[in-house]
Phi, psi and omega in degrees: 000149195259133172257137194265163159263125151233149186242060194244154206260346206252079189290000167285290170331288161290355155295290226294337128012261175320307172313318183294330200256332210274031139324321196237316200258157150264206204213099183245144184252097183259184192237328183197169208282346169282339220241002170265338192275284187338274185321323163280357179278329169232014176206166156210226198175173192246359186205146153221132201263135198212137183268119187270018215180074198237165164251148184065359165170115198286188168298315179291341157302294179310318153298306195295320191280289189327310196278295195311309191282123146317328152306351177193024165285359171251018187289149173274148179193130192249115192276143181228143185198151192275334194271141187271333213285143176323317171325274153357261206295312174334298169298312181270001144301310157349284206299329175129025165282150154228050177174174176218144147262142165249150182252140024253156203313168171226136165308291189322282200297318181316300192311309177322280194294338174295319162266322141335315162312295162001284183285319162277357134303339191283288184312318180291310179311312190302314152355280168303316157305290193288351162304300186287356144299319186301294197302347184262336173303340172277305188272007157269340168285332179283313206303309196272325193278340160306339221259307171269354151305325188275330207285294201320304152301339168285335162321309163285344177252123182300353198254320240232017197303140182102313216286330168315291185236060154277317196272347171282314188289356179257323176293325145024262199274310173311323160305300200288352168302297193270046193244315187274359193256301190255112185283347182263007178232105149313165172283299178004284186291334199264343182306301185292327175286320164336275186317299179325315228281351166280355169248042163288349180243024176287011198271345173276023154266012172270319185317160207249152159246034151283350196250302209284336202252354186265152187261139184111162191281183187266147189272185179292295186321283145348322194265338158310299168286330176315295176332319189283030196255333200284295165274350171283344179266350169291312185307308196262347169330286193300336200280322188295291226247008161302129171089343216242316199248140173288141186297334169280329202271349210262303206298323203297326199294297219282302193312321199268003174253348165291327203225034192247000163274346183292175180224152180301327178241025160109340199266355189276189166230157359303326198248351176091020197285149171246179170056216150293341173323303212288110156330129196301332171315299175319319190291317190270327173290340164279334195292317203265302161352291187280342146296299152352285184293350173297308186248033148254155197272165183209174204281352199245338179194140164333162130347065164331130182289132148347294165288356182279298230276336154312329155323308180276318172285345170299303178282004189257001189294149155096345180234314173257318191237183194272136195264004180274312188279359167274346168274320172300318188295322170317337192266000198256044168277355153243034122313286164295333186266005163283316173317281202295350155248036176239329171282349200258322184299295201298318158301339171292000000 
């Protein structure tokens, strides 16, 4: 049963009201627009029928406060008002009704607009549901196939096998670290530096595979062409999820494959950005990106032991990474060396 709100300051009016209605509906009845805000604050409702014409805060004041709470600005509301002038209606369309009664009631027509609102509130949630169905179904399908874009270059390069997704599991365990540290990174955003983080390297599907497939290190020429694997994976970044993906998540995804080789004092690559210059997204994908490459065997060199590589990030705060998230990455070290002897198992 659909429960209505009425908001009438006029206890004759809202008897005739209840009577009319508590038939169909259930029914909650207030006296003034506080005392609907009181009542909306813990409970809600499917409809509310608002009397415009209240003392010390009228309907549009209520309407308006109402609209203002993200939790109940899509409650539907239907104005009940004695004024006829054209003006009148006008104004509680404006404002976001979506109907007016004029009083004093006629049952009949009250019941009609009432179920009509109703019934076109119904159409729009269902609406809106199979929209927001559709769109997380697209974007779990894009979701995958970057996802198989990225396993796939990582296929060609002989050195990196594994690292997608060792380095989603390390940005992990490190968001939820810097979840508990840092009060201005939201979960929202470090959820999207999640999501970001298997396409930091797609850009090495531009690399030739005489460079990316070969073992051993790179001559200056080579390690030249690599480097440019960085903003060419920003480039297609931006071409899969433009239209598709909301523009902060299209930025934070682009940022973190451009600029996740930059360094803290200036010395990285593509652009040589220090500091804060470096989107902080990128700064948390290098911490996991260069562990990763520390304790894993690679075709150029062993494994780093736990303590070298925790070593090596350490004396590098202040220099390669931001020295507040190089200090926070330090703590997530028996988090990580679990991980990594539970990936060392599952490979024997």
């Amino acid at each position: 049963m659909y429960h209505l709100l009425i908001v009438d300051d006029n206890k004759i009016n809202l008897s005739a009201a209840k009577k009319a209605l508590s038939k169909n509906y259930k029914i909650t009845a207030v006296t003034s627009g506080a005392q609907a805000l009181q009542f909306l604050q813990n409970n809600t409702c499917d409809l509310i029928l608002l009397d415009i014409n209240m003392p010390e805060m009228d309907g549009f004041e209520v309407m308006e406060r109402i609209q203002s709470s993200p939790d109940r600005s899509d409650i539907p509301i239907i104005f009940l008002t004695s004024d006829n002038d054209p003006q009148t209606e006008s104004r509680c369309l404006e404002a976001g009704a979506m109907d007016f009664i004029s009083k004093p009631f006629v049952q009949n027509v009250m019941l009609s607009r009432i179920s009509r609102v109703l019934e076109l509130e119904a159409l729009r949630r269902d609406l809106a549901g199979q929209l927001e169905a559709r769109t997380m179904h697209i974007k779990y399908i894009q979701e995958m196939m970057v996802i198989g874009m990225a396993t796939m270059v990582e296929s060609r390069d002989l050195s990196t096998g594994g690292h997608i997704k060792r380095t989603s599991m390390v940005m992990k365990i490190f968001a939820e670290k810097l979840s508990k540290e840092k009060d201005f990174l939201s979960k929202s955003f470090l959820d999207m530096v999640i999501r970001a983080a298997p396409m930091h390297d797609l850009g090495k599907i531009a690399v030739d595979d005489r460079v990316l497939r070969k073992q051993g290190k790179f001559t200056p020429e080579e390690y030249a062409e690599m480097k440019n694997h960085s903003a060419e994976g920003s480039r297609i970044v931006r071409q899969i999820l433009e239209g598709v993906e909301e523009n902060y998540f299209v930025d934070i995804a682009s940022n973190v494959a451009h600029y996740h080789h930059e360094k803290w004092d200036g010395s990285g690559y593509p652009d040589g950005l220090s500091g804060e210059e470096i989107p902080i997204e990128a700064r948390i994908m290098a911490l996991a990106d260069v562990f990763d490459a520390l304790v894993s065997k690679r075709c150029y060199k062993e494994a780093y032991s736990y303590d070298n590589a925790f070593s090596i990030i350490e004396s590098s705060i202040g220099t390669h990474f931001d020295p507040q998230l190089g200090r926070i990455f330090l703590k997530c070290r028996p988090e990580l060396e679990a991980l990594y002897d539970m990936v060392s198992i599952e490979q024997e």
